[in-house]
Amino acid sequence: MDGGNQSGDSEFLLMGLSEIPEQQQILFWMFLSMYLVAVVGNVLIILAIGSDSRLHTPMYFFLANLSLTDLFFVTNTIPKMLVNLQSQNKAISYTGCLTQLYFLVSLVALDNLILAAMAYDRYVAICHPLHYVTAMSPQLCILLLILCWALSILYGLIHTLLMTRVTFCGSRKIHYIFCEMYVLLRLACSNTQINHMVLIATGCFIFLTPLGFMIMSYVRIVRAILRIPSATGKYKTFSTCASHLAVVSLFYGTLGMVYLQPLHTYSMKDSVATVMYAVVTPMMNPFIYSLRNKDMHGALGRFLLGKAFQRST
C-alpha cells in the first residue's frame, strides 16, 4: 500500500473512532440506533408531506427534499462504518473512498443550498405575503431545486476529480468514520496547494454566499416581525421560521467546528464534531421540524392512522 494511488488494488483503512473491541460494540449499537432514528424520521417526513395535500406548499416541498438529502447523507457513511465496527477488515478501496467522498461533499453542499432556498421562502412569506403565491410559484421552486442539485453535483465533481491527482504514500490509516476531505489531504505526500485553493474558493461560494444570504433574509424578517403591533402576532410569525433557524444554526455550528480551522491543526479530536454534522444533524432535523409544527403533527398523525386503518381492514 505504499505507492501512488493509481493502482486498482489501492486501499485505505477506516479505523473509526476507537480500536478497542468493547468500545466498538458500544459505538456499533449507538450508531445503529442513530441511523435507524434518522432513516425512520426522514422517511416519515417525506411520506407525510407527500400524502397530505395541505402540505403541498413551497416550504414543505423544500423540507421534503431536505429530508431526502439527509437520508442519502447518512446512508452514504453509516452502513459502511457499522460493517467496519463488526469486522476485522477495515479496508475501503480507493474507488470506494472517492465515491464516498463525492457523495459526502455533494450532499453537504446540497443541504446548505436547500436551507438557503428555504430561507428565501420564509423571507417572501413574511416580508412580502401578498406576493407569496406568485413569487414562490411551483415552477420557481422546481427551478431553485434543480439549481441546488446542479451546483452541489458540480461542487462534488470538482473536489473528487482534484483528489484523483493526489498521491498517497506511507500509512493509509484513516482515524475517522468515513473518507473525509481534510483527512485525505493530510495523508497526501504530493503537492495539494491546488486542492486547498479550490477548496477555499468554492467553499466561499457554496457555503459563505448562501450563509450571507440567509443572514440578510433573517435581518429583514426580524425587522418585519418587529413592525407587527401585537405580541401574539410577533410570536405567531416568528414561529413559522423558528424551526428553519434552529436547523441552520445546528448545521453551520457543527460544520464550523470541523472546517473553520487551518488544515495543519486538524486532528482526531475533530471526530466528535464530524459525528455531530454527519449523524446527529440529519437525525435531529425531523424532530426540530415536527416538534412544534401543528401542520406536521396533523400530517404525521393522519398518515400513521391511515396506514393503521388500512392494516385493520
Short mmCIF file of C-alpha atoms in Angstrom, two decimals, residues 16-287:
data_model
loop_
_atom_site.label_atom_id
_atom_site.label_comp_id
_atom_site.label_asym_id
_atom_site.label_seq_id
_atom_site.Cartn_x
_atom_site.Cartn_y
_atom_site.Cartn_z
CA GLY A 16 -13.12 4.67 13.10
CA LEU A 17 -13.32 6.35 16.49
CA SER A 18 -11.82 3.52 18.54
CA GLU A 19 -9.81 0.32 18.06
CA ILE A 20 -10.82 -1.16 21.45
CA PRO A 21 -13.31 -4.06 20.87
CA GLU A 22 -15.51 -3.22 23.88
CA GLN A 23 -15.84 0.40 22.77
CA GLN A 24 -16.51 -0.69 19.20
CA GLN A 25 -19.52 -2.70 20.36
CA ILE A 26 -20.92 0.31 22.21
CA LEU A 27 -20.29 2.52 19.16
CA PHE A 28 -21.97 -0.04 16.88
CA TRP A 29 -25.24 -0.09 18.82
CA MET A 30 -25.15 3.67 19.34
CA PHE A 31 -24.67 4.46 15.64
CA LEU A 32 -27.12 1.77 14.55
CA SER A 33 -29.77 3.34 16.79
CA MET A 34 -28.98 6.83 15.50
CA TYR A 35 -29.06 5.61 11.88
CA LEU A 36 -32.45 3.93 12.32
CA VAL A 37 -33.88 7.02 14.02
CA ALA A 38 -32.54 9.25 11.21
CA VAL A 39 -33.91 6.96 8.48
CA VAL A 40 -37.34 6.50 10.07
CA GLY A 41 -37.67 10.19 10.96
CA ASN A 42 -36.75 11.48 7.50
CA VAL A 43 -38.82 8.85 5.68
CA LEU A 44 -41.86 9.76 7.79
CA ILE A 45 -41.39 13.46 6.97
CA ILE A 46 -41.23 12.68 3.23
CA LEU A 47 -44.25 10.35 3.30
CA ALA A 48 -46.34 12.69 5.48
CA ILE A 49 -45.70 15.66 3.19
CA GLY A 50 -46.30 13.61 0.05
CA SER A 51 -49.57 12.14 1.32
CA ASP A 52 -51.14 15.37 2.64
CA SER A 53 -52.25 17.89 0.01
CA ARG A 54 -52.38 20.60 2.70
CA LEU A 55 -48.60 20.42 2.90
CA HIS A 56 -48.03 20.81 -0.83
CA THR A 57 -46.56 24.27 -0.34
CA PRO A 58 -43.06 25.64 -1.13
CA MET A 59 -41.89 25.39 2.48
CA TYR A 60 -42.79 21.71 2.77
CA PHE A 61 -41.59 20.99 -0.76
CA PHE A 62 -38.10 22.10 0.28
CA LEU A 63 -38.41 20.34 3.65
CA ALA A 64 -39.19 17.03 1.92
CA ASN A 65 -36.11 17.47 -0.26
CA LEU A 66 -34.00 18.36 2.79
CA SER A 67 -35.15 15.11 4.44
CA LEU A 68 -34.33 13.18 1.26
CA THR A 69 -30.85 14.71 1.23
CA ASP A 70 -30.31 13.82 4.90
CA LEU A 71 -31.49 10.27 4.15
CA PHE A 72 -28.89 9.91 1.37
CA PHE A 73 -26.28 11.56 3.58
CA VAL A 74 -26.47 9.10 6.49
CA THR A 75 -26.79 6.12 4.13
CA ASN A 76 -23.58 7.17 2.39
CA THR A 77 -21.47 6.89 5.55
CA ILE A 78 -23.07 4.99 8.43
CA PRO A 79 -23.69 1.49 6.92
CA LYS A 80 -20.01 1.15 5.95
CA MET A 81 -18.99 2.33 9.41
CA LEU A 82 -21.31 -0.25 11.05
CA VAL A 83 -19.78 -3.03 8.93
CA ASN A 84 -16.27 -1.90 9.95
CA LEU A 85 -17.22 -1.91 13.63
CA GLN A 86 -18.30 -5.57 13.35
CA SER A 87 -15.45 -6.70 11.11
CA GLN A 88 -11.72 -7.17 11.42
CA ASN A 89 -11.32 -5.91 7.86
CA LYS A 90 -11.38 -2.10 7.95
CA ALA A 91 -10.36 -1.67 4.32
CA ILE A 92 -12.14 0.52 1.81
CA SER A 93 -10.97 0.60 -1.79
CA TYR A 94 -9.53 3.73 -3.36
CA THR A 95 -12.55 3.93 -5.68
CA GLY A 96 -14.93 3.32 -2.79
CA CYS A 97 -13.25 6.04 -0.75
CA LEU A 98 -13.52 8.61 -3.57
CA THR A 99 -17.14 7.61 -4.19
CA GLN A 100 -17.94 8.16 -0.52
CA LEU A 101 -16.08 11.48 -0.62
CA TYR A 102 -18.03 12.62 -3.70
CA PHE A 103 -21.44 11.95 -2.16
CA LEU A 104 -20.35 13.40 1.19
CA VAL A 105 -19.17 16.68 -0.37
CA SER A 106 -22.12 16.93 -2.77
CA LEU A 107 -24.78 16.21 -0.15
CA VAL A 108 -23.35 18.65 2.40
CA ALA A 109 -23.42 21.34 -0.29
CA LEU A 110 -26.97 20.34 -1.28
CA ASP A 111 -28.14 20.53 2.34
CA ASN A 112 -26.70 24.02 2.58
CA LEU A 113 -28.27 25.25 -0.68
CA ILE A 114 -31.70 23.85 0.19
CA LEU A 115 -31.54 25.65 3.55
CA ALA A 116 -30.82 28.88 1.63
CA ALA A 117 -33.85 28.26 -0.62
CA MET A 118 -35.97 27.70 2.49
CA ALA A 119 -34.70 31.00 3.93
CA TYR A 120 -35.82 32.76 0.74
CA ASP A 121 -39.24 31.11 1.09
CA ARG A 122 -39.60 32.40 4.67
CA TYR A 123 -38.40 35.87 3.62
CA VAL A 124 -41.04 36.14 0.89
CA ALA A 125 -43.78 34.68 3.13
CA ILE A 126 -43.14 37.17 5.96
CA CYS A 127 -41.87 40.28 4.19
CA HIS A 128 -43.99 40.08 1.00
CA PRO A 129 -47.03 37.96 1.93
CA LEU A 130 -49.29 39.45 -0.78
CA HIS A 131 -46.86 38.34 -3.49
CA TYR A 132 -46.07 34.94 -1.95
CA VAL A 133 -48.21 32.82 -4.29
CA THR A 134 -46.73 34.36 -7.43
CA ALA A 135 -43.19 34.82 -6.11
CA MET A 136 -42.94 31.19 -4.91
CA SER A 137 -44.66 29.54 -7.85
CA PRO A 138 -44.22 25.77 -8.39
CA GLN A 139 -42.08 26.49 -11.46
CA LEU A 140 -39.69 28.68 -9.44
CA CYS A 141 -39.47 26.10 -6.64
CA ILE A 142 -38.54 23.36 -9.11
CA LEU A 143 -36.03 25.69 -10.79
CA LEU A 144 -34.42 26.51 -7.43
CA LEU A 145 -34.19 22.82 -6.58
CA ILE A 146 -32.61 21.98 -9.95
CA LEU A 147 -30.09 24.79 -9.39
CA CYS A 148 -29.28 23.40 -5.92
CA TRP A 149 -28.71 19.91 -7.33
CA ALA A 150 -26.63 21.17 -10.27
CA LEU A 151 -24.34 23.29 -8.07
CA SER A 152 -23.86 20.52 -5.50
CA ILE A 153 -23.10 17.90 -8.17
CA LEU A 154 -20.57 20.25 -9.78
CA TYR A 155 -19.02 21.03 -6.38
CA GLY A 156 -18.63 17.34 -5.59
CA LEU A 157 -17.17 16.54 -9.01
CA ILE A 158 -14.59 19.33 -8.82
CA HIS A 159 -13.17 18.17 -5.49
CA THR A 160 -13.34 14.45 -6.29
CA LEU A 161 -11.54 14.92 -9.61
CA LEU A 162 -8.90 17.08 -7.92
CA MET A 163 -8.43 14.34 -5.32
CA THR A 164 -7.59 11.84 -8.11
CA ARG A 165 -4.48 13.96 -8.80
CA VAL A 166 -3.23 13.49 -5.24
CA THR A 167 -0.63 10.81 -4.49
CA PHE A 168 -0.79 8.87 -1.22
CA CYS A 169 2.15 7.09 0.35
CA GLY A 170 3.08 5.72 3.73
CA SER A 171 0.28 5.00 6.19
CA ARG A 172 -3.24 4.94 4.79
CA LYS A 173 -4.98 4.64 8.12
CA ILE A 174 -7.95 7.00 8.38
CA HIS A 175 -8.85 7.54 12.03
CA TYR A 176 -12.30 8.68 11.04
CA ILE A 177 -15.69 7.13 10.36
CA PHE A 178 -15.56 7.89 6.62
CA CYS A 179 -13.36 9.24 3.83
CA GLU A 180 -13.29 12.95 4.58
CA MET A 181 -11.63 15.73 2.56
CA TYR A 182 -9.30 17.15 5.23
CA VAL A 183 -8.16 13.72 6.40
CA LEU A 184 -7.29 12.58 2.87
CA LEU A 185 -5.36 15.79 2.21
CA ARG A 186 -3.35 15.22 5.38
CA LEU A 187 -2.41 11.73 4.16
CA ALA A 188 -1.18 13.08 0.82
CA CYS A 189 2.52 13.12 0.00
CA SER A 190 2.15 15.17 -3.19
CA ASN A 191 1.55 18.91 -3.60
CA THR A 192 -2.03 19.74 -2.58
CA GLN A 193 -1.85 23.51 -2.97
CA ILE A 194 -4.36 23.50 -5.86
CA ASN A 195 -6.77 21.43 -3.77
CA HIS A 196 -6.51 23.97 -0.94
CA MET A 197 -7.02 26.96 -3.22
CA VAL A 198 -10.04 25.45 -4.97
CA LEU A 199 -11.44 24.30 -1.62
CA ILE A 200 -11.31 27.85 -0.25
CA ALA A 201 -12.67 29.47 -3.45
CA THR A 202 -15.56 27.04 -3.99
CA GLY A 203 -16.26 26.81 -0.25
CA CYS A 204 -16.74 30.57 -0.06
CA PHE A 205 -19.17 30.44 -2.97
CA ILE A 206 -21.13 27.33 -1.95
CA PHE A 207 -21.25 27.95 1.81
CA LEU A 208 -20.47 31.55 2.73
CA THR A 209 -22.60 33.12 -0.03
CA PRO A 210 -25.77 31.23 0.99
CA LEU A 211 -24.96 31.92 4.66
CA GLY A 212 -24.69 35.64 3.93
CA PHE A 213 -27.96 35.47 2.01
CA MET A 214 -29.66 33.72 4.95
CA ILE A 215 -28.35 36.31 7.41
CA MET A 216 -29.66 39.15 5.23
CA SER A 217 -33.02 37.37 4.90
CA TYR A 218 -33.36 36.98 8.65
CA VAL A 219 -32.36 40.57 9.31
CA ARG A 220 -35.27 41.66 7.10
CA ILE A 221 -37.55 39.05 8.65
CA VAL A 222 -36.77 40.34 12.15
CA ARG A 223 -37.45 43.92 11.03
CA ALA A 224 -40.80 42.84 9.59
CA ILE A 225 -41.71 40.97 12.78
CA LEU A 226 -40.82 43.96 14.96
CA ARG A 227 -43.30 46.09 12.97
CA ILE A 228 -46.16 43.77 13.96
CA PRO A 229 -48.08 45.58 16.73
CA SER A 230 -49.28 42.64 18.85
CA ALA A 231 -47.07 40.25 20.81
CA THR A 232 -49.25 37.34 19.69
CA GLY A 233 -48.73 38.31 16.07
CA LYS A 234 -44.97 38.57 16.57
CA TYR A 235 -44.83 35.12 18.18
CA LYS A 236 -47.03 33.50 15.54
CA THR A 237 -44.98 34.94 12.68
CA PHE A 238 -41.63 34.07 14.24
CA SER A 239 -42.78 30.50 14.93
CA THR A 240 -43.11 29.91 11.17
CA CYS A 241 -39.35 30.28 10.72
CA ALA A 242 -38.06 29.18 14.15
CA SER A 243 -37.54 25.56 13.04
CA HIS A 244 -35.57 26.62 9.99
CA LEU A 245 -33.42 28.95 12.07
CA ALA A 246 -32.69 26.12 14.52
CA VAL A 247 -31.67 23.74 11.71
CA VAL A 248 -29.44 26.40 10.11
CA SER A 249 -27.75 27.06 13.46
CA LEU A 250 -27.18 23.34 14.06
CA PHE A 251 -25.89 22.80 10.50
CA TYR A 252 -23.44 25.71 10.43
CA GLY A 253 -22.46 25.29 14.08
CA THR A 254 -21.36 21.66 13.64
CA LEU A 255 -19.83 22.31 10.21
CA GLY A 256 -17.89 25.28 11.54
CA MET A 257 -16.45 23.19 14.40
CA VAL A 258 -14.82 20.94 11.79
CA TYR A 259 -13.81 23.23 8.94
CA LEU A 260 -13.20 26.70 10.38
CA GLN A 261 -9.61 25.90 11.19
CA PRO A 262 -6.32 25.56 9.26
CA LEU A 263 -5.62 22.15 7.77
CA HIS A 264 -2.42 21.68 9.82
CA THR A 265 -4.38 21.97 13.10
CA TYR A 266 -6.93 19.36 12.03
CA SER A 267 -6.67 16.44 14.46
CA MET A 268 -8.51 13.32 15.55
CA LYS A 269 -10.34 15.22 18.29
CA ASP A 270 -12.43 16.71 15.48
CA SER A 271 -14.03 13.28 15.03
CA VAL A 272 -16.67 14.24 17.60
CA ALA A 273 -17.60 17.37 15.65
CA THR A 274 -17.67 15.30 12.45
CA VAL A 275 -20.13 12.88 14.05
CA MET A 276 -22.27 15.86 15.01
CA TYR A 277 -22.75 17.13 11.46
CA ALA A 278 -22.64 13.69 9.76
CA VAL A 279 -25.00 11.80 12.06
CA VAL A 280 -26.63 13.96 14.72
CA THR A 281 -27.80 16.79 12.44
CA PRO A 282 -29.65 14.52 9.94
CA MET A 283 -31.17 12.68 12.92
CA MET A 284 -32.33 15.84 14.66
CA ASN A 285 -33.80 17.70 11.66
CA PRO A 286 -37.09 15.72 11.57
CA PHE A 287 -37.60 16.31 15.30
#
